[in-house]
Coordinates of C-alpha atoms in Angstrom, one line a residue:
M186 CA 38.6 -22.7 -12.8
M187 CA 37.3 -22.7 -9.2
T188 CA 36.5 -18.9 -9.4
S189 CA 34.8 -19.3 -12.8
V190 CA 32.6 -22.2 -11.7
S191 CA 31.7 -20.4 -8.4
S192 CA 30.8 -17.2 -10.3
L193 CA 28.6 -19.2 -12.8
L194 CA 26.7 -21.0 -10.0
Q195 CA 26.2 -17.7 -8.1
S196 CA 24.9 -16.1 -11.4
I197 CA 22.3 -18.9 -11.7
V198 CA 21.1 -18.2 -8.1
L199 CA 21.0 -14.4 -8.8
V200 CA 19.0 -14.9 -12.0
S201 CA 16.5 -16.9 -10.0
L202 CA 16.4 -14.1 -7.4
W203 CA 15.7 -11.5 -10.1
Y204 CA 12.9 -13.6 -11.6
S205 CA 11.2 -13.8 -8.2
A206 CA 11.9 -10.2 -7.0
N207 CA 11.8 -8.2 -10.3
Q208 CA 9.6 -5.6 -8.7
Y209 CA 12.7 -4.0 -7.2
K210 CA 14.8 -1.7 -9.2
G211 CA 18.5 -2.4 -9.4
I212 CA 18.4 -6.2 -9.1
S213 CA 18.5 -6.7 -12.9
I214 CA 21.5 -4.4 -13.1
Y215 CA 23.3 -6.2 -10.3
V216 CA 22.5 -9.6 -11.9
L217 CA 23.8 -8.4 -15.2
G218 CA 27.0 -7.3 -13.4
N219 CA 27.4 -10.8 -12.0
I220 CA 26.9 -12.4 -15.4
F221 CA 29.7 -10.0 -16.7
S222 CA 31.9 -11.1 -13.8
C223 CA 31.3 -14.7 -14.7
L224 CA 32.2 -14.0 -18.4
S225 CA 35.4 -12.2 -17.4
F226 CA 36.5 -15.2 -15.3
V227 CA 35.8 -17.6 -18.1
G228 CA 37.8 -15.2 -20.3
F229 CA 40.8 -15.3 -17.9
L230 CA 40.5 -19.1 -18.1
L231 CA 40.5 -19.2 -21.9
R232 CA 43.4 -16.8 -22.1
N233 CA 45.4 -19.2 -19.9
I234 CA 44.7 -22.1 -22.2
F235 CA 44.9 -20.5 -25.6
S236 CA 47.1 -17.9 -27.2
L237 CA 44.6 -15.1 -27.9
P238 CA 45.1 -11.6 -29.5
L239 CA 45.5 -8.4 -27.6
E240 CA 41.9 -7.4 -28.4
V241 CA 40.6 -10.3 -26.3
R242 CA 42.7 -9.1 -23.3
L243 CA 41.3 -5.6 -23.7
V244 CA 37.7 -6.8 -24.0
N245 CA 38.2 -9.2 -21.0
N246 CA 39.4 -6.3 -18.8
L247 CA 36.5 -4.1 -19.9
I248 CA 34.0 -6.8 -19.1
F249 CA 35.6 -7.4 -15.7
V250 CA 35.5 -3.7 -14.7
S251 CA 32.0 -3.2 -16.2
A252 CA 30.8 -6.0 -13.8
I253 CA 32.1 -4.1 -10.8
L254 CA 30.5 -0.8 -12.0
L255 CA 27.2 -2.6 -12.5
H256 CA 27.3 -4.1 -9.1
S257 CA 27.6 -0.7 -7.4
I258 CA 25.0 0.9 -9.7
G259 CA 22.6 -2.0 -9.0
I260 CA 23.1 -1.6 -5.2
G261 CA 22.4 2.1 -5.5
Q262 CA 19.2 1.6 -7.5
F263 CA 18.0 -1.1 -5.1
L264 CA 18.4 1.3 -2.2
S265 CA 16.7 4.1 -4.1
R266 CA 19.8 6.3 -4.1
K267 CA 20.3 9.1 -6.7
I268 CA 22.6 7.7 -9.4
N269 CA 24.9 10.0 -11.3
Y270 CA 25.0 8.0 -14.5
R271 CA 27.1 10.6 -16.3
A272 CA 29.8 10.2 -13.7
W273 CA 29.7 6.5 -14.0
L274 CA 29.9 6.8 -17.8
W275 CA 33.0 9.1 -17.5
C276 CA 34.5 6.6 -15.1
F277 CA 34.1 3.8 -17.7
L278 CA 35.4 5.9 -20.6
L279 CA 38.5 7.0 -18.6
F280 CA 39.2 3.3 -17.8
L281 CA 38.6 2.4 -21.5
F282 CA 41.1 5.0 -22.7
S283 CA 43.7 4.0 -20.1
Q284 CA 43.4 0.3 -21.1
V285 CA 43.7 1.0 -24.8
Y286 CA 46.9 3.0 -24.1
L287 CA 48.3 0.4 -21.7
V288 CA 47.5 -2.5 -24.0
Y289 CA 48.6 -1.1 -27.4
Y290 CA 51.0 1.7 -26.7
F291 CA 52.6 1.2 -23.3
D292 CA 52.4 -2.5 -22.5
D293 CA 53.2 -2.4 -18.8
Y294 CA 51.6 -5.0 -16.5
F295 CA 51.9 -3.0 -13.3
W296 CA 50.2 0.1 -14.6
R297 CA 47.5 -1.8 -16.4
N298 CA 46.7 -3.5 -13.1
F299 CA 46.9 -0.1 -11.4
S300 CA 44.2 1.2 -13.8
I301 CA 41.9 -1.8 -13.2
L302 CA 42.4 -1.9 -9.4
I303 CA 41.9 1.8 -8.8
T304 CA 38.7 1.8 -10.8
I305 CA 37.4 -1.2 -8.8
A306 CA 38.3 0.5 -5.5
L307 CA 36.5 3.7 -6.6
A308 CA 33.4 1.8 -7.8
Y309 CA 33.0 -0.3 -4.6
G310 CA 33.8 2.8 -2.5
I311 CA 30.8 4.6 -4.1
G312 CA 28.7 1.4 -3.6
C313 CA 29.6 1.5 0.1
K314 CA 28.6 5.1 0.3
Y315 CA 25.2 4.3 -1.2
I316 CA 24.6 1.9 1.6
L317 CA 25.8 4.1 4.4
D318 CA 23.8 7.1 3.2
T319 CA 20.6 5.0 3.2
K320 CA 18.4 5.2 6.4
I321 CA 17.6 1.5 6.6
I322 CA 16.0 -0.1 9.6
N323 CA 14.5 -3.4 8.7
Y324 CA 17.7 -4.9 7.1
R325 CA 20.4 -2.7 8.6
V326 CA 22.7 -5.5 9.8
T327 CA 22.7 -7.2 6.4
S328 CA 23.3 -3.9 4.5
L329 CA 26.1 -2.9 6.8
S330 CA 27.7 -6.3 6.3
L331 CA 27.5 -5.8 2.5
A332 CA 29.1 -2.3 3.0
F333 CA 31.9 -3.9 5.0
I334 CA 32.6 -6.3 2.1
L335 CA 32.7 -3.5 -0.4
A336 CA 34.9 -1.4 1.9
A337 CA 37.4 -4.3 2.2
T338 CA 38.0 -4.3 -1.5
P339 CA 40.2 -1.2 -1.6
L340 CA 42.4 -2.8 1.1
I341 CA 42.8 -5.9 -1.2
V342 CA 43.6 -3.6 -4.1
I343 CA 46.3 -1.9 -2.1
M344 CA 47.7 -5.2 -1.0
R345 CA 47.9 -6.5 -4.6
L346 CA 49.6 -3.3 -5.8
I347 CA 52.2 -3.7 -3.0
L348 CA 52.8 -7.4 -4.0
L349 CA 53.2 -6.4 -7.6
L350 CA 56.0 -4.0 -6.8
D351 CA 58.4 -7.0 -6.5
G352 CA 58.4 -7.3 -10.3
Q353 CA 57.9 -11.1 -10.3
T354 CA 54.3 -11.0 -11.6
H355 CA 54.1 -10.3 -15.4
S356 CA 50.8 -12.0 -16.1
I357 CA 47.6 -13.0 -14.3
F358 CA 48.6 -16.6 -15.0
T359 CA 52.0 -16.4 -13.4
Q360 CA 52.2 -18.6 -10.3
T361 CA 53.1 -16.0 -7.7
F362 CA 51.8 -15.1 -4.3
A363 CA 50.3 -11.9 -5.7
N364 CA 48.1 -13.8 -8.1
S365 CA 47.2 -16.5 -5.6
F366 CA 46.2 -13.9 -3.1
T367 CA 44.2 -12.0 -5.7
F368 CA 42.2 -15.0 -7.0
L369 CA 41.5 -16.2 -3.4
S370 CA 40.4 -12.7 -2.5
M371 CA 38.1 -12.4 -5.5
F372 CA 36.6 -15.7 -4.7
I373 CA 35.8 -14.7 -1.1
I374 CA 34.6 -11.2 -2.0
D375 CA 32.3 -12.4 -4.8
F376 CA 30.8 -15.1 -2.6
L377 CA 30.2 -12.8 0.4
R378 CA 29.0 -9.8 -1.7
N379 CA 26.4 -11.9 -3.6
G380 CA 25.4 -13.7 -0.4
F381 CA 24.7 -10.5 1.5
F382 CA 23.0 -9.0 -1.5
V383 CA 20.6 -11.9 -1.7
L384 CA 20.0 -11.7 2.1
M385 CA 19.3 -7.9 1.8
V386 CA 16.7 -8.5 -1.0
S387 CA 15.1 -11.3 0.9
Q388 CA 14.9 -9.3 4.1
R389 CA 13.3 -6.4 2.2
M390 CA 10.7 -8.7 0.7
Y391 CA 9.9 -10.2 4.2
S392 CA 9.8 -6.7 5.8
E393 CA 7.4 -5.4 3.1
L394 CA 5.2 -8.5 3.3
H395 CA 5.1 -8.2 7.1
E396 CA 4.2 -4.6 6.8
V397 CA 1.4 -5.4 4.3
A398 CA 0.1 -8.0 6.7
E399 CA -0.1 -5.5 9.6
M400 CA -1.5 -2.5 7.7
D401 CA -5.1 -1.7 7.0
F402 CA -5.2 -1.5 3.2
L403 CA -7.6 1.5 3.0
T404 CA -6.4 3.8 5.7
Q405 CA -2.7 2.7 5.9
V406 CA -2.8 2.5 9.7
F407 CA -2.3 -0.7 11.8
N408 CA -5.1 -3.2 11.4
R409 CA -6.9 -4.8 14.3
G410 CA -4.5 -7.7 14.8
A411 CA -1.3 -5.6 14.7
T412 CA -2.9 -2.9 17.0
A413 CA -3.8 -5.6 19.6
R414 CA -0.3 -7.2 19.5
R415 CA 1.4 -3.8 20.0
I416 CA -0.8 -2.8 22.9
N417 CA -0.5 -6.1 24.6
K418 CA 3.3 -6.0 24.3
Y419 CA 3.4 -2.5 25.9
L420 CA 1.0 -3.5 28.7
G421 CA 3.2 -6.5 29.4
G422 CA 6.1 -4.2 30.4
K423 CA 7.2 -3.5 34.0
T424 CA 6.9 0.3 34.1
Q425 CA 4.1 1.4 36.4
T426 CA 2.6 4.4 34.6
D427 CA -0.9 5.4 33.5
V428 CA -2.1 4.5 30.0
T429 CA -5.0 5.8 28.1
L430 CA -7.0 3.9 25.4
I431 CA -9.5 5.7 23.2
L432 CA -12.1 3.8 21.2
L433 CA -13.7 6.2 18.7
D434 CA -16.5 6.0 16.1
I435 CA -17.3 8.2 13.1
D436 CA -20.8 9.6 13.8
Y437 CA -23.5 8.7 11.3
F438 CA -21.1 7.0 9.0
K439 CA -23.8 4.8 7.4
K440 CA -25.6 7.9 6.4
I441 CA -22.5 9.2 4.6
N442 CA -22.3 5.9 2.6
D443 CA -26.0 5.9 1.8
T444 CA -26.0 9.5 0.7
Y445 CA -22.7 9.9 -1.2
G446 CA -21.7 6.3 -1.9
H447 CA -19.0 4.0 -0.5
D448 CA -16.2 5.8 -2.4
A449 CA -17.1 8.9 -0.3
G450 CA -17.1 6.8 2.8
D451 CA -13.7 5.4 2.0
Q452 CA -12.4 8.9 1.5
V453 CA -13.8 9.9 4.9
L454 CA -12.0 7.0 6.6
R455 CA -8.7 7.8 4.9
D456 CA -8.9 11.5 5.9
V457 CA -10.0 10.8 9.5
A458 CA -7.1 8.4 9.9
R459 CA -4.7 11.0 8.4
V460 CA -6.0 13.8 10.8
L461 CA -5.8 11.5 13.8
E462 CA -2.3 10.3 13.0
S463 CA -1.0 13.8 12.5
A464 CA -1.8 14.5 16.2
L465 CA 0.2 11.5 17.5
T466 CA 3.8 11.2 18.5
F467 CA 6.0 8.1 19.0
P468 CA 5.2 5.7 20.7
E469 CA 1.5 6.6 20.5
L470 CA -0.5 4.2 18.4
L471 CA -3.4 4.5 16.0
G472 CA -5.2 1.5 14.5
R473 CA -8.4 0.7 12.6
W474 CA -10.5 -1.5 14.9
G475 CA -13.2 -2.3 12.3
G476 CA -15.6 -0.5 10.0
E477 CA -15.7 3.1 11.1
E478 CA -14.1 2.4 14.5
F479 CA -10.6 3.4 15.4
I480 CA -8.5 2.9 18.4
I481 CA -5.8 5.2 19.9
F482 CA -3.4 4.0 22.5
L483 CA -1.5 6.7 24.6
P484 CA 1.2 5.3 26.9
N485 CA 2.3 7.5 29.8
C486 CA -0.9 9.5 29.6
S487 CA -2.8 10.5 32.8
A488 CA -6.5 11.1 33.1
R489 CA -6.0 14.9 32.9
E490 CA -3.9 14.7 29.8
A491 CA -6.4 12.2 28.3
R492 CA -9.2 14.8 28.4
D493 CA -7.1 17.3 26.5
R494 CA -5.9 14.8 23.9
A495 CA -9.4 13.4 23.3
E496 CA -10.8 16.9 22.9
L497 CA -8.0 17.7 20.4
F498 CA -8.8 14.6 18.3
R499 CA -12.5 15.4 18.3
Y500 CA -11.9 19.1 17.4
N501 CA -9.4 18.3 14.6
V502 CA -11.8 16.0 12.9
E503 CA -14.8 18.2 13.3
T504 CA -13.1 21.2 11.8
Q505 CA -11.4 19.3 9.0
N506 CA -13.5 19.1 5.8
V507 CA -13.2 16.0 3.7
Y508 CA -13.4 16.7 -0.1
Y509 CA -15.1 14.2 -2.3
V510 CA -15.4 15.1 -6.0
L511 CA -14.8 18.7 -4.9
Q512 CA -17.7 18.5 -2.5
P513 CA -16.9 19.2 1.2
L514 CA -18.1 16.6 3.6
S515 CA -17.9 17.1 7.4
C516 CA -18.0 14.4 10.1
T517 CA -17.7 14.2 13.8
L518 CA -16.4 11.6 16.4
S519 CA -17.8 10.0 19.5
L520 CA -15.1 8.8 21.8
G521 CA -14.9 6.4 24.7
V522 CA -11.8 7.2 26.8
V523 CA -10.4 5.0 29.6
T524 CA -7.3 5.6 31.7
A525 CA -5.8 3.1 34.0
P526 CA -2.5 2.1 35.7
R527 CA -0.6 0.1 33.2
H528 CA 0.3 -2.8 35.6
Q529 CA -3.4 -3.4 36.7
V530 CA -5.2 -3.9 33.4
D531 CA -5.1 -5.9 30.2
L532 CA -6.4 -5.0 26.7
D533 CA -9.7 -6.8 27.1
E534 CA -10.5 -4.8 30.2
L535 CA -9.6 -1.5 28.6
L536 CA -11.7 -2.3 25.5
K537 CA -14.7 -3.3 27.6
R538 CA -14.6 0.0 29.6
A539 CA -13.9 2.1 26.5
D540 CA -16.8 0.5 24.6
I541 CA -19.2 1.3 27.4
A542 CA -17.9 4.9 27.4
L543 CA -18.3 5.1 23.7
Y544 CA -21.9 3.9 23.9
Q545 CA -22.6 6.5 26.5
A546 CA -21.1 9.3 24.3
K547 CA -23.5 8.2 21.5
R548 CA -26.5 8.2 23.9
N549 CA -25.6 11.7 25.1
G550 CA -25.7 13.2 21.6
R551 CA -22.5 12.2 19.8
N552 CA -19.6 14.5 18.8
R553 CA -18.4 14.2 22.4
A554 CA -16.1 12.1 24.6
E555 CA -17.0 10.2 27.8
F556 CA -14.3 9.3 30.3
V557 CA -13.6 6.3 32.6
I558 CA -10.8 6.2 35.2
I559 CA -9.8 2.8 36.6
P560 CA -8.1 3.4 39.9

């Protein structure tokens, strides 16, 4: 009764989760699995109260194991893993044939449990592998906790099989330690599995919303606020190394918009961002500062290195054609480059100096870089 009620309440929560996060693949499959799990527990309860035919026992077992299979498939889909549906179908069919044989032709409680428990252990083992094979960063702790819960299931399976060897348990309703251990374990596993799955979905939603809030929609690089936060965080460190900040502007960008239209201008912004980003390595940073202005932050970059990097950025953009409706468009950059010791400046000072250098580059003919060194 306790397990059935708990499963029902958890299903209600999961249905609400699916309704609010139905953009993610796999949640509906997982929720369906939990509904099946709830139905199977209710079936166990009814079988304990009423005398029901063998067909009900067979269907009950099939629903119970289907729930486990759907849980693992749903987790795999949510994590965008490649699902071998044919293998899962064969797994279910083999279990079906084994249950038909063990219910109608060889009515042996131990081997019927063996068939169920081995299938559960295999399914959760594959679900655990789906998680471990996924390169997750933003919700790694939660996903590993879920993997731990799935991996614990085979241990519970082995423990139940050992307890059944004493021959005292002939039904799921027999009051034995094996059954008490099993129902308590299922209650705990169900609660923790669903809890960590809900947390994993929630953390993914938060992570993606946070990413959207920090990314420039058009160019898919950091927006102004996210760029400033990251640079300030780096400048607040204790390492005493030179840093370089580059403030750059696309030359005659208004002319591109006026001549070819704003769609062409948007394409130029996207391609310039792509070219600049391709020349960066971690932890170097690119952000859109506003309009046609971009900012590049190069930690651990001396004045001599800054000249080479700035020239590389300028050259890459100048030699890279942007195609708009099959028409090649070319553009150039003006760059204001400032290098300073990390521990002596803040972002406002760097921006002020870089802006002056950028203005000087435009006055001197554009398509060039001007440099400032703060001693």
